[in-house]
Amino acid sequence: MAKIALIGASGNAGARILKELSDRGHIVTGIARTPEKIAALPGVTAVAGDVFDVNGLAGILKGHDAVISSVHFLASDPDKLIAAVRASGVTRYLVVGGAGSLEVAPGKRLVDQPDFPAAYHAEASKGAEFLDILRGIDDLDWTFLSPAAMFVPGERTGTFRLGTDQLLVGEGGSSISFEDYAVALVDEIEAPKHIRQRFTVGY
């Protein structure tokens, strides 16, 4: 059992991660701008937090074993999130990443492909920037978990593949459910295998 702070606990991915942590018996501080949107689950305490308030956020994060940030890249600032984690004294930091920075061929990122949806380009590019920032950090035990291209509601099957920097594509294309993504992320908290690394999950 660990004490986990989850920033963005009411979002699509965040809500599934929250449930997975609760189901496995962890103690969770769920953080959101509107904490009443956070699901009431065993072991979960909902707290109001602002991702742009470094000192306020650091105070909430203090004393946890790990911090997860599950927030839209365009609705946050990686430098402020990282500063808050550092100021809190927590060294284990996991980021819900994006698929855009994954490679479809050596040196060729998904976000740079001509058929990449324009509507998601800015968010994906900001996520890639976040990963670049993390790769220059050696004082936090960070992990950036990229989902497959289609990151959607679905079932918790517990059956998926893990990879590193290449986009995972299966028979049905490149996809992962929020529920199975949550399984992979919580597995990484309980048995760390990707310290200061990015990895990816897909079917």
Coordinates of C-alpha atoms in Angstrom, one line a residue:
M1 CA 0.0 0.0 0.0
A2 CA 1.3 3.4 -1.0
K3 CA 0.2 7.0 -0.5
I4 CA -0.3 8.5 -4.0
A5 CA -1.2 12.0 -5.1
L6 CA -3.1 12.1 -8.4
I7 CA -3.4 15.4 -10.1
G8 CA -6.3 15.5 -12.5
A9 CA -8.3 12.8 -10.7
S10 CA -11.6 13.7 -12.3
G11 CA -10.5 13.4 -16.0
N12 CA -11.0 10.5 -18.4
A13 CA -7.7 8.8 -17.6
G14 CA -7.5 10.2 -14.1
A15 CA -10.8 8.7 -13.0
R16 CA -9.8 5.2 -14.2
I17 CA -6.4 5.5 -12.5
L18 CA -8.1 6.7 -9.3
K19 CA -10.4 3.6 -9.3
E20 CA -7.5 1.2 -10.1
L21 CA -5.5 2.7 -7.2
S22 CA -8.4 2.5 -4.8
D23 CA -9.3 -1.1 -5.9
R24 CA -5.7 -2.2 -5.1
G25 CA -5.9 -0.7 -1.6
H26 CA -3.7 2.4 -2.1
I27 CA -4.3 5.7 -0.2
V28 CA -5.0 8.4 -2.7
T29 CA -5.2 12.2 -2.6
G30 CA -7.3 13.1 -5.7
I31 CA -6.6 16.6 -6.9
A32 CA -8.7 18.6 -9.2
R33 CA -9.9 22.2 -9.7
T34 CA -13.4 21.0 -8.7
P35 CA -12.9 18.2 -6.2
E36 CA -16.6 17.4 -6.1
K37 CA -16.2 15.8 -9.5
I38 CA -13.8 13.3 -8.1
A39 CA -15.4 9.9 -7.5
A40 CA -16.0 8.9 -3.8
L41 CA -14.0 5.7 -3.5
P42 CA -12.4 3.8 -0.6
G43 CA -9.1 5.3 0.5
V44 CA -9.6 8.4 -1.6
T45 CA -9.5 12.0 -0.3
A46 CA -10.6 14.7 -2.8
V47 CA -8.7 18.0 -2.6
A48 CA -8.9 21.3 -4.6
G49 CA -5.7 22.1 -6.4
D50 CA -4.4 24.5 -9.1
V51 CA -1.8 23.1 -11.4
F52 CA -0.4 26.7 -11.9
D53 CA 0.0 27.3 -8.1
V54 CA 3.5 25.8 -7.5
N55 CA 3.5 26.5 -3.7
G56 CA 0.0 25.4 -3.1
L57 CA 0.3 22.3 -5.1
A58 CA 3.6 21.4 -3.4
G59 CA 1.9 21.6 -0.1
I60 CA -0.7 19.1 -1.2
L61 CA 1.9 16.7 -2.6
K62 CA 4.2 16.7 0.4
G63 CA 4.3 13.4 2.3
H64 CA 3.2 11.1 -0.6
D65 CA 5.2 8.2 -1.9
A66 CA 4.5 9.1 -5.6
V67 CA 2.8 11.8 -7.7
I68 CA 0.9 11.1 -10.9
S69 CA -0.1 14.0 -13.2
S70 CA -3.0 13.2 -15.5
V71 CA -3.7 16.6 -17.0
H72 CA -4.1 18.0 -20.5
F73 CA -0.7 19.4 -21.7
L74 CA -2.3 22.6 -23.0
A75 CA -4.1 23.2 -19.7
S76 CA -0.9 23.0 -17.6
D77 CA 2.8 24.0 -17.5
P78 CA 5.4 21.2 -17.2
D79 CA 7.9 23.5 -15.6
K80 CA 5.4 24.4 -12.8
L81 CA 4.3 20.8 -12.3
I82 CA 7.9 19.7 -12.0
A83 CA 8.7 22.6 -9.7
A84 CA 5.8 21.6 -7.4
V85 CA 6.9 18.0 -7.3
R86 CA 10.5 19.0 -6.5
A87 CA 9.4 21.4 -3.8
S88 CA 7.2 18.7 -2.2
G89 CA 10.2 16.4 -1.6
V90 CA 8.5 13.5 -3.5
T91 CA 10.9 11.9 -5.9
R92 CA 8.7 9.5 -7.7
Y93 CA 6.8 11.2 -10.5
L94 CA 4.6 9.6 -13.2
V95 CA 3.1 11.4 -16.1
V96 CA 0.1 10.4 -18.2
G97 CA 1.7 11.0 -21.6
G98 CA 0.5 11.1 -25.2
A99 CA 1.0 9.0 -28.3
G100 CA 2.3 11.9 -30.5
S101 CA 5.9 11.6 -29.5
L102 CA 6.0 7.8 -30.3
E103 CA 7.9 6.7 -33.4
V104 CA 6.2 5.1 -36.4
A105 CA 9.6 4.5 -37.9
P106 CA 13.1 5.2 -36.7
G107 CA 13.4 9.0 -36.0
K108 CA 9.8 9.6 -37.3
R109 CA 7.3 10.7 -34.7
L110 CA 3.6 10.1 -35.0
V111 CA 2.8 13.8 -34.4
D112 CA 4.9 14.8 -37.5
Q113 CA 3.1 12.5 -39.9
P114 CA 0.9 14.2 -42.6
D115 CA -2.2 12.4 -41.6
F116 CA -2.0 13.2 -37.9
P117 CA -5.3 14.9 -36.9
A118 CA -4.9 18.7 -36.9
A119 CA -7.3 19.0 -33.9
Y120 CA -4.8 17.1 -31.7
H121 CA -1.6 18.5 -33.0
A122 CA -1.0 21.3 -30.4
E123 CA -1.8 19.0 -27.5
A124 CA 0.5 16.2 -28.9
S125 CA 3.3 18.7 -29.5
K126 CA 3.1 20.0 -26.0
G127 CA 3.2 16.4 -24.7
A128 CA 6.3 15.8 -26.7
E129 CA 7.9 18.9 -25.2
F130 CA 7.0 17.6 -21.7
L131 CA 8.9 14.4 -22.4
D132 CA 11.9 16.3 -23.7
I133 CA 12.0 18.3 -20.4
L134 CA 11.8 15.1 -18.3
R135 CA 14.6 13.5 -20.3
G136 CA 16.9 16.3 -19.0
I137 CA 16.0 15.7 -15.4
D138 CA 18.1 13.4 -13.1
D139 CA 16.9 14.4 -9.6
L140 CA 13.4 12.9 -10.0
D141 CA 12.5 9.2 -10.6
W142 CA 10.1 10.1 -13.4
T143 CA 8.2 7.8 -15.8
F144 CA 6.2 9.0 -18.8
L145 CA 3.6 6.4 -20.0
S146 CA 2.4 7.0 -23.6
P147 CA -0.9 5.4 -24.6
A148 CA -1.5 3.9 -28.0
A149 CA -2.9 6.2 -30.7
M150 CA -6.6 5.6 -29.8
F151 CA -7.0 6.2 -26.1
V152 CA -10.6 5.5 -25.3
P153 CA -13.1 4.3 -22.8
G154 CA -13.4 0.5 -22.8
E155 CA -12.9 -2.5 -20.6
R156 CA -10.4 -3.6 -18.0
T157 CA -9.0 -6.7 -19.5
G158 CA -5.5 -6.7 -17.9
T159 CA -4.2 -8.0 -21.2
F160 CA -2.0 -5.6 -23.2
R161 CA 1.5 -5.2 -24.6
L162 CA 4.3 -2.8 -23.4
G163 CA 6.8 -1.1 -25.5
T164 CA 9.4 1.7 -25.4
D165 CA 9.5 4.5 -28.0
Q166 CA 7.7 2.8 -30.9
L167 CA 3.9 3.1 -31.5
L168 CA 2.3 -0.3 -30.7
V169 CA -0.1 -1.4 -33.5
G170 CA -2.2 -4.6 -33.2
E171 CA -4.7 -6.3 -35.4
G172 CA -7.3 -3.7 -34.6
G173 CA -5.0 -0.8 -35.1
S174 CA -3.3 1.2 -32.3
S175 CA -5.4 1.5 -29.2
I176 CA -5.7 1.1 -25.4
S177 CA -8.6 1.6 -23.1
F178 CA -8.4 4.1 -20.2
E179 CA -9.0 1.1 -17.9
D180 CA -6.1 -1.0 -19.1
Y181 CA -3.9 2.0 -19.3
A182 CA -4.6 2.5 -15.6
V183 CA -3.6 -1.1 -14.9
A184 CA -0.2 -0.5 -16.6
L185 CA 0.4 2.7 -14.7
V186 CA -0.4 1.3 -11.3
D187 CA 1.7 -1.8 -12.1
E188 CA 4.6 0.6 -12.7
I189 CA 4.0 2.2 -9.3
E190 CA 3.9 -1.1 -7.5
A191 CA 6.9 -2.7 -9.4
P192 CA 9.0 0.1 -11.1
K193 CA 10.7 -1.0 -14.3
H194 CA 10.9 2.3 -16.2
I195 CA 12.6 4.8 -14.0
R196 CA 13.6 7.9 -16.0
Q197 CA 12.2 6.3 -19.0
R198 CA 9.2 6.6 -21.3
F199 CA 7.3 3.4 -22.1
T200 CA 4.1 2.7 -24.0
V201 CA 1.0 0.5 -23.6
G202 CA -1.3 -0.9 -26.3
Y203 CA -3.1 -4.0 -27.6

